[in-house]
Amino acid sequence: MLRSLVGSEMCIRDREYYTALYDAVMAADAKLPAGSSVTIVPLVDGRILYDTMHARFHPLGELNQDVTYTDFYNYLNCLEVSPCWGWMNSNETVRNTTYQISTSLNAQIPKVIADTKSLIHNIQVVFAGNLFNEALNSFTGPRYELIEPVDGFHPSQLANSIIGNLSFSNLAKLGLLGDANPNNGAIQAKFGDQGGY
């Protein structure tokens, strides 16, 4: 099981975040079979959104080159419908405050892991590290390619591919992937090599 909020929990306080995460771990322990693993991914530093995208043209303004991501983010905020007001904001103070909040919330993760360790029986809880930051640091191309262009805040397909590879690698290093399916040979003999699909 993977618990990844990425960046959408900015409206709660440390104690609420701690309690919600603690309760989620305890619920997972009660429902998942023995030997299961729960991987927790921290909130990302969403300042990358504005820093990377603000001067680029949003697809709505691509034709006439008249709508930048700053315009798009401000429009969503004006309508009070922004999915992530703290990150998608032209006000640097707001973005930096949101970063401080996310850092404070992320500090609750090791506390929850430590506080639940002796109480859980079916699961192992692990901290996956910041996979999105690892993806950013491993990518040598322009960073805007890692952000979904239409909404301007989700990881792009390319970023998801990189994050998926990093996740797999990290889970393998932690020994959480289990043994290979003993039927893989029979499956490949029957269906051929489908290139991982």
PDB file of C-alpha atoms in Angstrom, residues 50 53-62 65-74:
ATOM      1  CA  TYR A  50       5.459  28.466 -10.007  1.00  0.00           C
ATOM      2  CA  MET A  53       5.956  27.330 -15.067  1.00  0.00           C
ATOM      3  CA  HIS A  54       5.121  30.965 -14.303  1.00  0.00           C
ATOM      4  CA  ALA A  55       6.554  32.553 -17.462  1.00  0.00           C
ATOM      5  CA  ARG A  56       5.579  29.722 -19.810  1.00  0.00           C
ATOM      6  CA  PHE A  57       2.416  29.911 -21.883  1.00  0.00           C
ATOM      7  CA  HIS A  58      -0.464  27.785 -20.684  1.00  0.00           C
ATOM      8  CA  PRO A  59      -2.109  25.721 -23.466  1.00  0.00           C
ATOM      9  CA  LEU A  60      -5.084  28.128 -23.298  1.00  0.00           C
ATOM     10  CA  GLY A  61      -2.748  30.966 -24.310  1.00  0.00           C
ATOM     11  CA  GLU A  62      -0.416  29.059 -26.590  1.00  0.00           C
ATOM     12  CA  GLN A  65       0.756  33.711 -26.578  1.00  0.00           C
ATOM     13  CA  ASP A  66      -1.373  35.704 -24.170  1.00  0.00           C
ATOM     14  CA  VAL A  67      -2.022  33.436 -21.157  1.00  0.00           C
ATOM     15  CA  THR A  68       0.924  32.430 -18.987  1.00  0.00           C
ATOM     16  CA  TYR A  69       0.745  30.049 -16.049  1.00  0.00           C
ATOM     17  CA  THR A  70       0.862  33.098 -13.774  1.00  0.00           C
ATOM     18  CA  ASP A  71      -2.322  34.303 -15.504  1.00  0.00           C
ATOM     19  CA  PHE A  72      -3.859  30.830 -15.249  1.00  0.00           C
ATOM     20  CA  TYR A  73      -3.010  30.425 -11.547  1.00  0.00           C
ATOM     21  CA  ASN A  74      -4.274  33.952 -10.752  1.00  0.00           C
TER      22      ASN A  74
END
